Short mmCIF file of C-alpha atoms in Angstrom, two decimals:
data_model
loop_
_atom_site.label_atom_id
_atom_site.label_comp_id
_atom_site.label_asym_id
_atom_site.label_seq_id
_atom_site.Cartn_x
_atom_site.Cartn_y
_atom_site.Cartn_z
CA MET F 1 -71.95 -237.23 -117.42
CA GLU F 2 -69.29 -238.75 -119.66
CA SER F 3 -66.60 -238.40 -116.97
CA THR F 4 -68.89 -240.12 -114.44
CA LEU F 5 -69.46 -243.01 -116.84
CA HIS F 6 -65.71 -243.26 -117.45
CA LEU F 7 -65.03 -243.35 -113.69
CA GLU F 8 -67.73 -245.99 -113.14
CA SER F 9 -66.35 -248.13 -115.95
CA ALA F 10 -62.80 -247.82 -114.60
CA LEU F 11 -63.99 -248.81 -111.11
CA HIS F 12 -65.78 -251.88 -112.48
CA ARG F 13 -62.58 -252.94 -114.27
CA ARG F 14 -60.48 -252.43 -111.13
CA LEU F 15 -63.03 -254.33 -109.04
CA ALA F 16 -63.06 -257.28 -111.47
CA ALA F 17 -59.26 -257.39 -111.38
CA ALA F 18 -59.24 -257.25 -107.56
CA ARG F 19 -61.80 -260.05 -107.30
CA ALA F 20 -59.47 -262.29 -109.33
CA THR F 21 -56.61 -261.90 -106.82
CA ALA F 22 -55.77 -263.53 -103.51
CA PRO F 23 -54.96 -261.60 -100.34
CA SER F 24 -51.42 -260.23 -100.25
CA TYR F 25 -50.68 -261.81 -96.85
CA PRO F 26 -51.09 -265.38 -95.54
CA GLU F 27 -52.55 -264.68 -92.08
CA VAL F 28 -56.14 -264.01 -93.23
CA GLY F 29 -58.45 -263.63 -90.23
CA ALA F 30 -55.68 -263.12 -87.66
CA THR F 31 -57.34 -259.98 -86.25
CA LEU F 32 -60.29 -262.05 -85.01
CA GLY F 33 -58.49 -263.30 -81.94
CA GLY F 34 -55.20 -264.10 -80.35
CA PRO F 35 -51.93 -262.30 -80.86
CA LEU F 36 -51.30 -260.43 -84.08
CA PRO F 37 -48.77 -262.15 -86.38
CA ARG F 38 -45.07 -261.46 -86.20
CA GLY F 39 -43.22 -259.64 -88.96
CA TYR F 40 -45.68 -256.73 -89.16
CA ALA F 41 -46.18 -253.41 -87.43
CA HIS F 42 -49.10 -253.63 -84.99
CA LEU F 43 -51.59 -250.93 -84.11
CA ARG F 44 -54.41 -251.29 -81.61
CA ARG F 45 -56.52 -248.32 -80.52
CA ARG F 46 -59.92 -248.09 -78.91
CA VAL F 47 -62.44 -245.53 -77.75
CA HIS F 48 -65.22 -245.74 -75.17
CA LEU F 49 -68.66 -245.30 -76.73
CA GLY F 50 -71.04 -245.56 -73.79
CA ARG F 51 -72.97 -248.25 -72.04
CA GLY F 52 -75.67 -250.79 -72.88
CA PRO F 53 -77.02 -252.89 -75.74
CA GLU F 54 -78.53 -249.92 -77.60
CA VAL F 55 -75.10 -248.31 -77.91
CA LEU F 56 -73.59 -251.63 -79.06
CA GLU F 57 -76.31 -252.12 -81.68
CA ARG F 58 -76.17 -248.53 -83.00
CA ALA F 59 -72.38 -248.53 -83.27
CA GLY F 60 -72.29 -252.07 -84.68
CA ARG F 61 -74.74 -251.24 -87.48
CA TYR F 62 -72.69 -248.16 -88.33
CA VAL F 63 -69.42 -250.11 -88.41
CA LEU F 64 -70.86 -252.95 -90.56
CA GLY F 65 -72.15 -250.28 -92.97
CA TRP F 66 -68.58 -248.99 -93.47
CA GLY F 67 -69.39 -245.96 -91.32
CA ALA F 68 -65.86 -245.63 -89.96
CA GLN F 69 -64.47 -245.44 -93.49
CA LEU F 70 -67.23 -243.22 -94.91
CA GLY F 71 -66.97 -240.92 -91.89
CA THR F 72 -63.27 -240.53 -92.57
CA GLY F 73 -63.65 -239.46 -96.20
CA PHE F 74 -63.32 -242.78 -98.01
CA ALA F 75 -65.87 -243.99 -100.52
CA VAL F 76 -66.67 -247.71 -100.77
CA PHE F 77 -67.30 -249.36 -104.15
CA PRO F 78 -69.55 -251.23 -104.47
CA TYR F 79 -71.34 -249.98 -101.42
CA GLY F 80 -73.18 -252.46 -99.19
CA PRO F 81 -72.84 -253.82 -95.67
CA ALA F 82 -69.55 -255.61 -94.92
CA ARG F 83 -69.93 -259.27 -95.92
CA GLU F 84 -67.29 -261.94 -95.46
CA GLY F 85 -65.50 -262.61 -98.74
CA ALA F 86 -66.69 -259.41 -100.42
CA THR F 87 -64.14 -257.46 -102.45
CA VAL F 88 -64.36 -253.67 -102.33
CA LEU F 89 -62.42 -250.68 -103.50
CA LEU F 90 -61.82 -247.97 -100.94
CA ARG F 91 -61.42 -244.66 -102.72
CA LEU F 92 -59.90 -241.47 -101.41
CA ALA F 93 -60.12 -238.22 -103.35
CA LEU F 94 -57.83 -235.30 -102.82
CA PRO F 95 -59.54 -232.14 -101.55
CA GLY F 96 -60.94 -230.12 -104.42
CA SER F 97 -60.82 -233.03 -106.87
CA ARG F 98 -63.73 -235.05 -108.27
CA TRP F 99 -61.48 -237.93 -109.26
CA PRO F 100 -60.28 -240.47 -106.74
CA ARG F 101 -56.52 -240.37 -106.52
CA LEU F 102 -56.10 -243.50 -104.48
CA VAL F 103 -58.06 -246.69 -105.14
CA ILE F 104 -57.37 -249.35 -102.54
CA PRO F 105 -58.48 -252.98 -103.15
CA CYS F 106 -59.57 -254.92 -100.05
CA ARG F 107 -61.40 -258.13 -99.17
CA VAL F 108 -63.56 -258.62 -96.09
CA ALA F 109 -61.78 -261.32 -94.07
CA TRP F 110 -64.49 -261.87 -91.46
CA THR F 111 -67.67 -260.43 -90.04
CA LEU F 112 -69.06 -260.95 -86.57
CA GLU F 113 -72.53 -260.29 -85.18
CA ARG F 114 -72.90 -261.55 -81.60
CA PRO F 115 -74.81 -260.15 -78.64
CA ASP F 116 -71.57 -258.73 -77.20
CA ARG F 117 -69.44 -258.13 -80.33
CA ILE F 118 -70.16 -256.69 -83.79
CA GLY F 119 -67.62 -255.91 -86.47
CA PHE F 120 -65.50 -256.99 -89.39
CA ALA F 121 -62.00 -256.97 -90.79
CA TYR F 122 -60.66 -256.40 -94.24
CA GLY F 123 -57.38 -257.49 -95.69
CA THR F 124 -55.20 -256.13 -98.40
CA LEU F 125 -55.14 -257.31 -101.99
CA PRO F 126 -52.40 -256.69 -104.57
CA GLY F 127 -52.38 -252.97 -105.41
CA HIS F 128 -52.96 -251.89 -101.81
CA PRO F 129 -50.17 -249.63 -100.46
CA GLU F 130 -49.89 -251.92 -97.42
CA CYS F 131 -49.92 -255.65 -96.76
CA GLY F 132 -51.98 -256.90 -93.82
CA GLU F 133 -55.36 -256.73 -92.13
CA GLU F 134 -57.40 -254.20 -90.18
CA SER F 135 -60.36 -254.95 -87.91
CA PHE F 136 -63.20 -252.75 -86.68
CA LEU F 137 -64.91 -254.22 -83.62
CA VAL F 138 -67.57 -252.87 -81.28
CA SER F 139 -67.77 -254.85 -78.04
CA THR F 140 -69.29 -254.81 -74.59
CA ASP F 141 -67.13 -255.59 -71.59
CA ALA F 142 -68.21 -257.41 -68.40
CA ASP F 143 -69.45 -254.13 -66.88
CA GLY F 144 -71.68 -253.32 -69.87
CA GLU F 145 -69.35 -250.61 -71.20
CA VAL F 146 -69.19 -250.42 -75.01
CA TRP F 147 -65.90 -249.95 -76.82
CA PHE F 148 -64.88 -249.53 -80.45
CA GLU F 149 -61.46 -250.95 -81.29
CA VAL F 150 -59.39 -250.84 -84.43
CA ALA F 151 -56.60 -253.41 -84.63
CA ALA F 152 -54.17 -253.74 -87.51
CA PHE F 153 -51.10 -255.61 -88.56
CA SER F 154 -49.38 -254.32 -91.64
CA ARG F 155 -46.20 -253.61 -93.49
CA LEU F 156 -45.72 -251.17 -96.32
CA ALA F 157 -46.04 -252.85 -99.71
CA ALA F 158 -46.13 -250.18 -102.41
CA ARG F 159 -42.83 -248.63 -103.44
CA TYR F 160 -44.18 -245.11 -102.95
CA ALA F 161 -45.31 -246.04 -99.42
CA ARG F 162 -41.92 -247.56 -98.54
CA LEU F 163 -40.08 -244.52 -99.89
CA GLY F 164 -42.28 -242.24 -97.81
CA ARG F 165 -42.33 -244.57 -94.78
CA PRO F 166 -42.67 -241.90 -92.05
CA VAL F 167 -45.47 -240.17 -93.94
CA ALA F 168 -47.21 -243.49 -94.74
CA LEU F 169 -47.09 -244.56 -91.08
CA LEU F 170 -48.40 -241.19 -89.96
CA CYS F 171 -51.25 -241.45 -92.49
CA GLN F 172 -52.20 -244.90 -91.15
CA TYR F 173 -52.17 -243.64 -87.56
CA LEU F 174 -54.26 -240.58 -88.47
CA ALA F 175 -56.75 -242.73 -90.40
CA ILE F 176 -57.25 -244.97 -87.36
CA GLU F 177 -57.75 -241.94 -85.12
CA ARG F 178 -60.36 -240.63 -87.56
CA TYR F 179 -62.10 -244.03 -87.64
CA LEU F 180 -62.39 -243.91 -83.85
CA ALA F 181 -63.68 -240.33 -83.92
CA ALA F 182 -66.24 -241.07 -86.68
CA VAL F 183 -67.81 -243.98 -84.77
CA ALA F 184 -67.83 -242.06 -81.48
CA ALA F 185 -69.46 -239.06 -83.16
CA HIS F 186 -72.11 -241.27 -84.76
CA VAL F 187 -73.04 -242.81 -81.42
CA ARG F 188 -73.30 -239.35 -79.80
CA SER F 189 -75.47 -237.91 -82.60
#
């Protein structure tokens, strides 16, 4: 009980500190449309989810509820649907450990809820191992096919990430693959 209270208190302090900061990159919202900004590594991956408005709605609700992140093993603090301007801490615990080992501050850059597109993006805040933005968008194409796409522009920011560049880049790629798999699995279930 005491350790849970200590963790909760530490998370509240980290969240308050993150809320007082500005994004660690100037191109806030750049994943919403157009080309991704220069000077960053770009990643864009997508997966086919099915067809029709029911698939779009089911996947969109899941994505806006941080389903891609939760389905990949992250925890979101404080938990609630993605809301533009909200600051959150993504937490990742090592297997076999109760304590989060990585606490990643992010701010929701934009949200979108349209008949053909549902999603959001978050950007990095100081203390994040990367600098940039990542979007999670469910969309319907002209043929009624539904797709989930993750787009990101980033560069390594934390010293430990830069020193372990190949490992950090592999981790980012694997996380995106797991996001795609989590949303696809949710739609199939």
